[in-house]
Coordinates of C-alpha atoms (C1' of nucleotides) in Angstrom, one line a residue:
Chain A
M1 CA -1.6 -14.0 26.8
H2 CA -2.0 -12.1 23.7
L3 CA 0.5 -11.5 21.0
F4 CA 0.2 -7.7 21.4
Q5 CA 1.8 -8.1 24.8
T6 CA 5.0 -9.2 23.2
Q7 CA 4.9 -7.6 19.8
H8 CA 5.0 -3.9 19.9
I9 CA 3.9 -1.9 16.9
K10 CA 5.5 1.4 15.9
L11 CA 3.6 3.3 13.4
Y12 CA 4.0 6.6 11.6
N13 CA 2.0 9.3 12.9
T14 CA 1.3 12.1 10.4
L15 CA 0.7 14.5 13.4
S16 CA 4.2 14.1 14.7
G17 CA 5.9 13.3 11.5
Q18 CA 7.6 10.4 13.0
K19 CA 7.2 6.7 14.0
E20 CA 5.8 6.3 17.5
A21 CA 5.2 3.3 19.6
F22 CA 1.5 2.4 19.4
K23 CA -0.3 2.5 22.7
P24 CA -4.1 2.1 22.6
I25 CA -6.2 4.2 24.8
N26 CA -7.9 1.1 26.4
E27 CA -5.4 -1.8 26.6
G28 CA -6.3 -4.6 24.2
H29 CA -8.8 -2.5 22.4
V30 CA -8.3 -0.4 19.2
G31 CA -10.7 2.1 17.7
M32 CA -9.9 2.9 14.1
Y33 CA -11.8 5.0 11.6
V34 CA -11.0 5.2 7.9
C35 CA -12.6 7.6 5.4
G36 CA -14.6 5.6 2.9
P37 CA -15.5 6.3 -0.6
T38 CA -18.0 8.7 -2.2
V39 CA -20.2 6.4 -4.0
Y40 CA -20.9 8.4 -7.1
S41 CA -19.0 6.1 -9.6
N42 CA -17.1 2.8 -9.7
V43 CA -14.4 2.5 -7.2
H44 CA -11.0 2.6 -9.0
L45 CA -7.8 0.8 -8.1
G46 CA -6.2 3.9 -6.3
N47 CA -9.2 3.9 -4.0
V48 CA -8.7 0.2 -3.5
R49 CA -5.1 0.6 -2.5
T50 CA -5.9 3.0 0.4
F51 CA -8.6 0.7 1.7
M52 CA -6.2 -2.3 1.2
S53 CA -3.5 -0.7 3.3
F54 CA -6.0 -0.3 6.2
D55 CA -7.5 -3.7 5.6
M56 CA -3.9 -5.1 6.2
V57 CA -3.6 -3.0 9.3
F58 CA -6.9 -4.2 10.5
R59 CA -5.9 -7.8 9.9
Y60 CA -2.6 -7.3 11.7
L61 CA -4.2 -5.7 14.7
K62 CA -6.7 -8.6 15.0
H63 CA -4.0 -11.1 14.5
L64 CA -2.1 -9.8 17.5
G65 CA -5.2 -10.2 19.6
Y66 CA -6.5 -6.7 19.8
K67 CA -10.2 -6.3 19.9
V68 CA -10.6 -3.8 17.1
R69 CA -13.6 -1.7 16.3
F70 CA -13.1 -0.7 12.6
V71 CA -15.4 2.0 11.3
R72 CA -15.3 2.8 7.6
N73 CA -18.0 5.1 6.3
I74 CA -19.9 5.4 3.0
T75 CA -20.2 9.0 1.8
D76 CA -23.7 9.0 0.3
A77 CA -24.6 12.6 0.6
G78 CA -23.8 14.8 -2.2
H79 CA -21.0 17.3 -1.9
L80 CA -20.3 20.2 -4.1
E81 CA -17.8 19.9 -7.0
N82 CA -16.1 22.8 -5.5
D83 CA -16.2 24.7 -2.2
A84 CA -17.9 27.7 -3.7
D85 CA -21.5 28.7 -2.5
A86 CA -23.0 27.4 -5.7
G87 CA -22.6 24.3 -7.8
E88 CA -23.9 20.8 -8.4
D89 CA -23.0 17.9 -6.2
R90 CA -21.5 14.8 -7.7
I91 CA -24.3 12.4 -6.8
A92 CA -27.0 14.6 -8.1
K93 CA -25.0 15.2 -11.3
K94 CA -24.7 11.5 -11.8
A95 CA -28.3 10.9 -11.1
R96 CA -29.3 13.8 -13.6
L97 CA -27.0 12.1 -16.2
E98 CA -28.2 8.6 -15.7
E99 CA -31.9 9.8 -15.1
I100 CA -32.3 8.1 -11.8
E101 CA -32.8 9.1 -8.2
P102 CA -29.6 10.2 -6.2
M103 CA -30.2 7.3 -3.9
E104 CA -30.2 4.8 -6.8
V105 CA -26.8 6.3 -7.7
V106 CA -25.7 5.6 -4.1
Q107 CA -27.1 2.1 -4.0
R108 CA -25.4 1.1 -7.4
Y109 CA -22.0 2.2 -6.5
T110 CA -22.2 1.0 -2.8
V111 CA -22.9 -2.4 -4.2
D112 CA -20.1 -2.1 -6.7
F113 CA -17.8 -1.0 -4.0
H114 CA -18.6 -4.1 -1.8
N115 CA -18.3 -6.5 -4.8
I116 CA -14.8 -5.2 -5.6
L117 CA -13.6 -5.3 -2.0
N118 CA -14.9 -8.9 -1.7
K119 CA -13.0 -10.0 -4.8
F120 CA -10.0 -8.5 -3.2
N121 CA -10.7 -10.7 0.0
F122 CA -11.2 -7.6 2.2
L123 CA -12.5 -8.1 5.8
P124 CA -15.7 -6.2 6.3
P125 CA -15.3 -3.3 8.8
S126 CA -17.0 -3.6 12.2
I127 CA -19.3 -0.7 11.3
E128 CA -20.1 0.8 8.0
P129 CA -22.0 3.9 8.6
T130 CA -23.5 6.3 5.9
A131 CA -23.5 10.0 6.0
T132 CA -27.2 10.3 5.3
G133 CA -27.9 8.1 8.2
H134 CA -26.2 10.6 10.6
I135 CA -27.7 13.9 9.7
I136 CA -29.1 14.3 13.1
E137 CA -25.8 13.8 14.8
Q138 CA -24.2 16.2 12.4
I139 CA -26.7 18.9 13.1
E140 CA -26.0 18.4 16.8
I141 CA -22.3 19.0 16.3
I142 CA -23.0 22.2 14.3
K143 CA -25.1 23.3 17.2
T144 CA -22.2 22.7 19.6
I145 CA -19.8 24.5 17.4
L146 CA -22.1 27.5 17.0
D147 CA -22.6 27.5 20.8
K148 CA -18.7 27.7 21.2
G149 CA -18.7 30.7 18.9
L150 CA -16.5 29.0 16.4
A151 CA -19.1 28.9 13.6
Y152 CA -21.4 31.6 12.0
E153 CA -24.6 31.4 10.0
V154 CA -25.1 33.3 6.8
N155 CA -28.2 33.0 4.6
G156 CA -29.2 29.6 6.0
S157 CA -25.6 28.1 5.8
V158 CA -23.2 27.5 8.6
Y159 CA -19.4 28.0 8.3
F160 CA -16.7 27.1 10.5
D161 CA -14.7 30.2 11.5
V162 CA -11.1 29.1 10.9
L163 CA -9.5 32.4 12.0
K164 CA -11.4 32.5 15.3
Y165 CA -10.5 28.9 15.8
N166 CA -6.8 29.7 15.1
E167 CA -6.7 32.3 17.9
T168 CA -6.6 29.7 20.5
K169 CA -6.0 26.4 18.5
Q170 CA -3.7 25.5 15.6
Y171 CA -5.4 25.1 12.3
G172 CA -3.0 23.3 10.0
I173 CA -1.4 21.2 12.6
L174 CA -1.6 18.0 10.6
S175 CA -0.7 19.2 7.3
K176 CA 2.1 21.6 8.5
R177 CA 0.4 24.7 7.2
N178 CA -0.2 27.9 8.8
V179 CA -3.2 30.1 8.3
E180 CA -1.2 33.1 7.1
D181 CA 0.3 31.0 4.1
L182 CA -3.2 29.7 3.4
I183 CA -4.5 33.3 3.1
H184 CA -1.7 34.4 0.8
N185 CA -2.2 31.3 -1.4
T186 CA -5.9 31.1 -1.7
R187 CA -7.1 31.1 -5.2
E188 CA -9.9 33.4 -6.2
L189 CA -13.1 31.6 -6.6
D190 CA -16.4 32.9 -7.6
G191 CA -19.3 32.8 -5.2
Q192 CA -17.6 32.8 -2.0
S193 CA -19.4 35.8 -0.8
D194 CA -21.2 34.1 2.2
K195 CA -17.9 33.2 3.8
K196 CA -16.0 35.6 6.1
N197 CA -12.8 34.1 4.9
P198 CA -11.9 31.8 2.1
Q199 CA -10.4 29.4 4.6
D200 CA -13.6 28.9 6.3
F201 CA -15.4 25.6 5.5
A202 CA -19.0 24.7 5.4
L203 CA -20.8 22.7 8.2
W204 CA -24.2 23.2 6.7
K205 CA -25.2 24.3 3.2
K206 CA -28.6 25.7 2.4
A207 CA -30.0 23.7 -0.6
E208 CA -30.8 25.4 -3.9
P209 CA -34.5 24.7 -5.0
Q210 CA -33.3 22.0 -7.5
H211 CA -31.1 20.2 -5.0
I212 CA -32.7 16.9 -4.3
M213 CA -30.8 15.5 -1.4
R214 CA -31.9 17.8 1.5
W215 CA -32.8 17.7 5.1
P216 CA -34.5 20.2 7.5
S217 CA -32.2 21.9 10.0
P218 CA -32.5 24.8 12.3
W219 CA -30.9 27.1 9.7
S220 CA -32.3 25.9 6.3
D221 CA -33.4 22.9 4.4
G222 CA -30.0 21.8 3.2
F223 CA -27.2 19.3 3.6
P224 CA -24.2 18.9 5.8
G225 CA -20.6 19.8 4.9
W226 CA -18.3 17.2 3.7
H227 CA -15.9 17.3 6.6
L228 CA -18.6 16.9 9.2
E229 CA -19.9 13.4 8.5
C230 CA -16.5 11.8 9.6
T231 CA -16.6 13.7 12.7
A232 CA -20.0 12.7 13.5
M233 CA -19.7 9.0 12.6
S234 CA -16.2 8.5 14.2
T235 CA -17.1 10.1 17.5
K236 CA -20.5 8.3 17.6
Y237 CA -19.0 4.8 17.4
L238 CA -15.5 5.3 18.7
G239 CA -15.9 8.1 21.2
D240 CA -14.6 11.7 21.3
H241 CA -11.1 10.5 21.5
F242 CA -10.0 7.4 19.7
D243 CA -6.9 5.6 18.5
I244 CA -6.2 5.5 14.8
H245 CA -7.7 7.6 11.9
G246 CA -6.7 6.7 8.5
G247 CA -7.3 7.8 4.9
G248 CA -5.7 8.6 1.7
M249 CA -2.9 11.1 1.5
D250 CA -5.1 13.5 -0.5
L251 CA -7.5 13.8 2.4
K252 CA -4.8 15.2 4.7
F253 CA -5.8 18.6 3.8
P254 CA -8.3 20.0 4.1
H255 CA -10.4 17.1 5.1
H256 CA -8.6 15.7 8.1
E257 CA -7.5 19.1 9.1
C258 CA -11.0 20.2 9.4
E259 CA -11.9 17.0 11.3
I260 CA -9.4 17.8 13.8
A261 CA -10.7 21.5 14.0
Q262 CA -14.3 20.2 14.5
G263 CA -13.3 17.7 17.1
E264 CA -11.2 20.3 18.9
A265 CA -14.0 22.9 18.8
C266 CA -16.4 20.4 20.2
N267 CA -14.3 18.9 23.0
D268 CA -11.3 21.1 23.4
A269 CA -9.2 18.0 22.8
S270 CA -7.6 16.4 19.7
P271 CA -10.0 13.6 18.6
V272 CA -7.3 11.2 17.3
N273 CA -4.1 9.8 18.7
Y274 CA -2.5 8.5 15.5
W275 CA -3.2 9.8 12.0
M276 CA -2.2 7.3 9.3
H277 CA -2.1 8.3 5.6
A278 CA -1.8 5.8 2.8
N279 CA 0.0 7.1 -0.2
M280 CA -1.3 7.4 -3.8
L281 CA -1.2 4.8 -6.5
I282 CA -0.1 6.4 -9.7
M283 CA -0.2 4.9 -13.2
N284 CA 2.5 5.5 -15.6
G285 CA 3.8 8.3 -13.5
K286 CA 0.7 10.3 -13.0
K287 CA -1.9 10.4 -10.3
M288 CA -4.8 7.9 -10.7
A289 CA -8.0 9.9 -10.4
K290 CA -11.5 9.8 -11.8
S291 CA -11.4 13.4 -12.6
T292 CA -8.4 13.1 -15.0
G293 CA -9.3 9.9 -16.7
N294 CA -6.0 8.4 -15.7
F295 CA -7.2 5.4 -13.8
I296 CA -8.0 1.7 -14.0
L297 CA -11.0 -0.2 -12.6
P298 CA -10.5 -3.3 -10.8
N299 CA -12.7 -5.3 -13.0
E300 CA -10.6 -4.3 -16.0
I301 CA -7.6 -5.9 -14.2
F302 CA -9.5 -9.1 -13.7
S303 CA -10.7 -9.1 -17.4
G304 CA -7.5 -7.7 -18.9
D305 CA -9.7 -5.2 -20.7
N306 CA -7.7 -2.0 -20.4
P307 CA -5.1 -0.5 -22.8
H308 CA -2.6 -0.1 -20.0
I309 CA -2.2 -4.0 -19.4
T310 CA -1.5 -6.8 -21.6
K311 CA -3.3 -9.5 -19.8
A312 CA -5.8 -10.3 -17.0
Y313 CA -4.6 -10.6 -13.5
A314 CA -6.1 -12.4 -10.5
P315 CA -7.3 -10.2 -7.7
S316 CA -4.7 -11.7 -5.4
V317 CA -1.9 -10.8 -7.9
A318 CA -3.0 -7.1 -7.7
R319 CA -3.2 -7.4 -4.0
F320 CA 0.3 -8.9 -3.8
F321 CA 1.7 -6.2 -6.2
M322 CA 0.3 -3.4 -4.0
L323 CA 1.4 -5.0 -0.7
Q324 CA 5.0 -5.3 -2.2
A325 CA 5.2 -1.6 -1.8
H326 CA 5.0 0.1 1.7
Y327 CA 1.8 1.9 2.3
R328 CA 3.3 5.3 2.7
S329 CA 5.3 5.1 -0.5
I330 CA 3.9 6.2 -3.8
L331 CA 3.4 3.1 -6.0
D332 CA 3.5 3.3 -9.8
F333 CA 1.2 0.9 -11.5
T334 CA 2.6 -0.7 -14.6
N335 CA 2.0 -3.8 -16.5
N336 CA 5.7 -4.8 -16.0
G337 CA 5.5 -4.4 -12.4
L338 CA 2.4 -6.5 -12.3
L339 CA 4.0 -9.2 -14.4
A340 CA 6.9 -9.4 -12.0
S341 CA 4.6 -9.6 -9.1
E342 CA 2.6 -12.3 -10.8
K343 CA 5.5 -14.6 -11.1
G344 CA 6.6 -14.0 -7.5
F345 CA 3.0 -14.5 -6.2
Y346 CA 2.8 -17.9 -7.9
R347 CA 6.2 -18.9 -6.7
L348 CA 5.1 -18.1 -3.2
M349 CA 1.7 -20.2 -3.7
D350 CA 3.5 -23.1 -5.2
A351 CA 5.8 -23.3 -2.3
I352 CA 2.9 -23.2 0.1
N353 CA 1.1 -25.9 -1.9
I354 CA 3.9 -28.4 -1.1
M355 CA 4.3 -27.3 2.5
D356 CA 2.0 -30.1 3.8
E357 CA 4.2 -32.7 2.1
L358 CA 7.4 -31.6 3.9
K359 CA 8.8 -34.3 6.3
S360 CA 10.1 -33.4 9.7
S361 CA 13.6 -34.4 10.8
E362 CA 15.4 -35.3 14.1
S363 CA 17.0 -31.9 14.2
S364 CA 16.5 -28.3 12.7
S365 CA 19.1 -26.8 10.4
I366 CA 17.2 -23.5 10.6
T367 CA 16.4 -21.3 13.6
I368 CA 12.8 -21.0 12.8
L369 CA 11.9 -18.8 15.8
D370 CA 14.2 -16.2 14.6
W371 CA 12.8 -16.1 11.2
K372 CA 9.3 -16.0 12.7
Q373 CA 10.1 -12.9 14.9
S374 CA 11.6 -11.2 11.8
C375 CA 8.3 -11.5 10.1
Y376 CA 6.7 -9.8 13.2
D377 CA 9.4 -7.3 13.3
A378 CA 8.6 -6.3 9.8
M379 CA 5.0 -5.7 10.5
N380 CA 5.7 -4.0 13.8
D381 CA 7.8 -1.5 12.0
D382 CA 5.0 0.6 10.6
F383 CA 3.4 -2.3 8.9
N384 CA 6.3 -2.9 6.6
S385 CA 4.6 -5.4 4.2
P386 CA 7.5 -5.4 1.7
I387 CA 10.0 -6.5 4.3
L388 CA 7.5 -9.1 5.4
I389 CA 7.1 -10.4 1.9
A390 CA 11.0 -10.7 1.6
N391 CA 11.0 -12.8 4.7
L392 CA 8.2 -14.9 3.3
F393 CA 10.3 -15.5 0.3
E394 CA 13.0 -16.7 2.8
G395 CA 10.3 -19.1 3.8
V396 CA 9.9 -20.3 0.2
K397 CA 13.6 -21.1 0.2
F398 CA 13.2 -23.2 3.4
I399 CA 10.3 -25.1 1.8
N400 CA 12.3 -25.9 -1.3
Q401 CA 15.4 -26.7 0.6
I402 CA 13.6 -29.1 3.0
K403 CA 11.9 -30.7 0.0
E404 CA 15.4 -31.2 -1.6
G405 CA 16.9 -32.5 1.5
N406 CA 19.2 -29.6 1.9
A407 CA 17.5 -28.3 5.2
S408 CA 15.6 -29.8 8.0
L409 CA 13.1 -28.9 10.7
T410 CA 11.9 -31.0 13.7
H411 CA 8.3 -31.9 13.9
D412 CA 7.6 -29.0 16.3
D413 CA 9.6 -26.5 14.3
L414 CA 7.9 -27.5 11.1
E415 CA 4.4 -26.9 12.7
I416 CA 5.6 -23.5 13.8
F417 CA 6.9 -22.7 10.4
K418 CA 3.7 -23.9 8.6
A419 CA 1.4 -21.9 10.9
T420 CA 3.6 -18.8 10.6
M421 CA 3.6 -18.9 6.8
N422 CA -0.2 -19.5 6.7
A423 CA -0.9 -16.7 9.3
F424 CA 1.1 -14.0 7.4
V425 CA 0.2 -15.0 3.8
F426 CA -3.5 -15.6 4.3
D427 CA -4.7 -14.1 7.5
I428 CA -2.5 -10.8 7.5
L429 CA -1.8 -10.2 3.9
G430 CA -5.2 -11.5 3.0
L431 CA -3.9 -13.3 -0.1
V432 CA -6.1 -16.2 -1.6
N433 CA -4.4 -19.3 -2.9
V434 CA -5.9 -19.4 -6.3
T435 CA -3.8 -22.3 -7.3
K436 CA -4.8 -24.4 -4.5
V437 CA -8.6 -24.0 -5.3
E438 CA -8.0 -25.1 -8.9
T439 CA -5.8 -28.2 -8.2
S440 CA -7.9 -29.4 -5.3
T441 CA -10.6 -30.7 -7.6
D442 CA -10.1 -34.5 -7.4
K443 CA -11.2 -35.3 -10.9
L444 CA -8.7 -33.0 -12.4
S445 CA -5.9 -34.4 -10.1
G446 CA -6.9 -37.9 -11.1
A447 CA -6.8 -37.2 -14.8
V448 CA -3.5 -35.4 -14.6
E449 CA -2.0 -38.2 -12.5
L450 CA -3.0 -40.6 -15.0
L451 CA -1.3 -38.5 -17.8
I452 CA 1.8 -38.4 -15.6
Q453 CA 1.8 -42.2 -15.3
I454 CA 1.4 -42.6 -19.2
R455 CA 4.3 -40.0 -19.6
Q456 CA 6.5 -42.0 -17.2
Q457 CA 5.8 -45.1 -19.1
A458 CA 6.7 -43.3 -22.4
R459 CA 9.8 -41.9 -20.9
A460 CA 10.9 -45.4 -19.7
N461 CA 10.4 -46.6 -23.3
K462 CA 12.4 -43.6 -24.7
D463 CA 9.4 -42.4 -26.4
F464 CA 10.1 -38.9 -25.9
A465 CA 7.8 -37.6 -28.7
L466 CA 4.9 -38.8 -26.6
S467 CA 6.2 -37.8 -23.3
D468 CA 7.0 -34.2 -24.5
K469 CA 3.6 -34.1 -26.1
I470 CA 1.8 -34.8 -23.0
R471 CA 4.0 -32.3 -21.1
D472 CA 3.7 -29.5 -23.7
E473 CA 0.0 -29.9 -24.3
L474 CA -0.7 -29.9 -20.5
A475 CA 1.3 -26.7 -20.3
E476 CA -0.8 -25.1 -23.0
V477 CA -4.0 -25.6 -21.0
G478 CA -2.2 -24.2 -17.9
I479 CA -0.9 -27.3 -16.2
Q480 CA 2.9 -27.5 -15.5
L481 CA 4.5 -30.8 -14.8
Q482 CA 7.6 -30.7 -12.6
D483 CA 10.1 -33.6 -12.5
G484 CA 11.6 -34.0 -9.1
K485 CA 13.7 -36.6 -7.5
E486 CA 10.6 -38.2 -6.0
G487 CA 8.6 -38.3 -9.1
T488 CA 6.5 -35.8 -11.0
T489 CA 4.1 -33.3 -9.5
F490 CA 2.0 -30.6 -11.2
S491 CA 0.8 -27.1 -10.6
T492 CA -1.6 -24.9 -12.3
N493 CA -1.1 -21.1 -12.8
Chain B
rG1 C1' 3.8 30.6 -6.6
rG2 C1' 3.3 28.3 -1.2
rC3 C1' 3.5 23.7 1.8
rA4 C1' 4.6 18.6 2.2
rU5 C1' 6.9 14.1 0.7
rC6 C1' 10.3 11.7 -2.2
rA7 C1' 14.8 10.8 -5.6
rU8 C1' 18.3 3.4 -4.6
rG9 C1' 21.3 -1.4 -9.6
rG10 C1' 18.1 -3.5 -16.5
rC11 C1' 12.8 -2.9 -14.0
rC12 C1' 9.8 -2.9 -9.4
rG13 C1' 10.7 -1.9 -4.5
rA14 C1' 12.9 -2.1 1.1
rG15 C1' 16.4 -0.5 4.6
rU16 C1' 20.5 1.7 7.1
rG17 C1' 26.1 6.4 9.8
rG18 C1' 30.7 1.2 9.1
rC19 C1' 28.0 -5.5 8.2
rU20 C1' 23.3 -9.7 2.1
rA21 C1' 17.0 -6.6 1.5
rG22 C1' 13.4 -9.1 -1.4
rG23 C1' 10.8 -10.0 -6.3
rC24 C1' 11.3 -9.9 -11.6
rA25 C1' 14.9 -10.0 -15.5
rG26 C1' 20.6 -11.5 -16.8
rA27 C1' 25.2 -14.9 -16.3
rG28 C1' 27.4 -19.6 -14.8
rG29 C1' 26.6 -24.3 -12.4
rU30 C1' 23.9 -29.0 -10.3
rC31 C1' 19.7 -32.0 -11.7
rU32 C1' 17.2 -33.7 -16.4
rG33 C1' 16.6 -38.0 -22.3
rC34 C1' 15.8 -32.6 -23.3
rA35 C1' 13.2 -28.9 -20.9
rA36 C1' 10.5 -26.6 -16.9
rA37 C1' 10.7 -26.2 -11.7
rA38 C1' 14.0 -26.3 -7.7
rC39 C1' 18.8 -25.6 -5.5
rC40 C1' 24.0 -23.3 -5.6
rU41 C1' 27.1 -19.2 -7.2
rU42 C1' 27.2 -14.5 -9.5
rC43 C1' 26.9 -9.0 -12.0
rU44 C1' 24.9 -4.0 -11.9
rA45 C1' 23.2 1.0 -6.7
rC46 C1' 22.1 4.6 -3.6
rA47 C1' 20.0 12.1 -8.5
rG48 C1' 24.1 16.2 -8.7
rC49 C1' 27.4 19.6 -5.9
rG50 C1' 29.3 21.0 -1.2
rG51 C1' 29.6 20.2 4.3
rU52 C1' 29.7 17.3 9.3
rU53 C1' 32.4 12.6 10.7
rC54 C1' 37.6 8.1 11.7
rG55 C1' 33.8 6.7 8.2
rA56 C1' 27.7 8.6 4.6
rA57 C1' 24.1 6.1 -0.1
rU58 C1' 22.3 7.0 5.3
rC59 C1' 23.0 13.5 8.9
rC60 C1' 23.0 19.0 7.3
rG61 C1' 22.8 22.7 3.1
rC62 C1' 22.2 24.0 -1.9
rU63 C1' 20.8 22.5 -7.0
rU64 C1' 17.9 19.6 -10.2
rG65 C1' 13.7 16.5 -10.9
rA66 C1' 9.2 13.8 -9.5
rU67 C1' 4.6 13.3 -6.9
rG68 C1' 0.7 15.0 -3.7
rC69 C1' -2.0 19.1 -1.5
rC70 C1' -3.2 24.3 -1.9
rU71 C1' -11.0 23.6 -5.5
rC72 C1' -14.2 17.5 -5.3
rC73 C1' -10.8 13.4 -4.9
rA74 C1' -8.4 7.1 -1.6

RNA sequence: GGCAUCAUGGCCGAGUGGCUAGGCAGAGGUCUGCAAAACCUUCUACAGCGGUUCGAAUCCGCUUGAUGCCUCCA
């Protein structure tokens, strides 16, 4: 018996524009592909948000008992800064500026990407393929599309024929555009002479002599088009037809539209059942993007070294902040928002830290199974993590009420409650209990317990000067004393 | 200019055709030597203008504004 047999997910499918019941192609199995980063510079927080959304999806699917194959690629092939026929690719440009090999650029920022994701407590994907490792597969796909007559070769480059494709299929089905509108609204760009139409996109580009990243192909020494790698890697590992494809909202058009076209061209069938798009993280009302300079790096959040924030924040605080918004909503990154999340996060952690001390009762004053189901309902409804978190704060209330003797749970109910809290907070939301790690050092606990005893003695003697000194100076080094009915406890934030 | 999405209280951020979101902040109370924490109570809302409806913040239209895409971008 798996949880997915009783917990039914509805998810918003960009393709249909509405929430749909999720039904995997093979029962109990889920194939999910997410477009990964182009590793030409440090991953910024906006990038992280998208990947975090799908990390949460991955975690929840696994929690429900699905066998998930999660593929997230690394784009390590250079792509041109614009879609014109000429231009430098980003990785090559970075390599030139830093006087290193393109593959050194790729290596450096791949390592950075992994480091950052580890700090945010991401689960690794099942497969993390690279574009340059799949050149042969991409060439094979181009051959197929050429054979179908939906692409053409010009001067060693191969382009997808969007108008031809649109005669029998629908280009724009995902982003709700039609080709006529696209034609009317295309900006004039220099150097597009090789294309029959501006809407056509490159499958293969002939490399200029100075272009370092290049591979042989039947058409020229060159490199694959950007959209092709995802088609190659997704279908290789998940099949021609798979369950979920995710990515940032900004990839919807043209990237994902082109992926659909390529998949349809090869197999006469739509490659993906459910398209999921994570919304943008903006900062102070503007898009976070490397190209505009309006962005913050994760390491700057951990160190506090950025003019947009007033202090350092733990990775889990940033994670909690982002999960407090729904993945399909735009989220504005602000210092005030982060401060509010930080307080809430530590309140949640403080409650969890005393969960094991709760005593069970003869009867339950809370219908814990209803509460548990409401947690699942939240996640089942298009992965609504903000609602889930609201329910978890309901759980915080339960913990404190039980501790104060204002609520009760039977032994069995208490076990269910604790297991549910832990599952959602740590397994599904992927938060890390930073306070627990710090306070679990026995030496520190022993020292603080001693100070608490001395303070108790001082209070008994009405030596409040001493007792307050102990309390205040401990607070200054980040240890809070809490006087409860059953004695004094402490926590560290 | 075109397409799409969105517009909620002091701030962040859910949701819904009639019934409490939640967090942070604020107010009052309980507790405390005083605090803090915790608990109880509590205030402020659905951009504007029309329409549909017994009833709309929730559906429709218009207006205004925001964000994204339309050239690489999570």
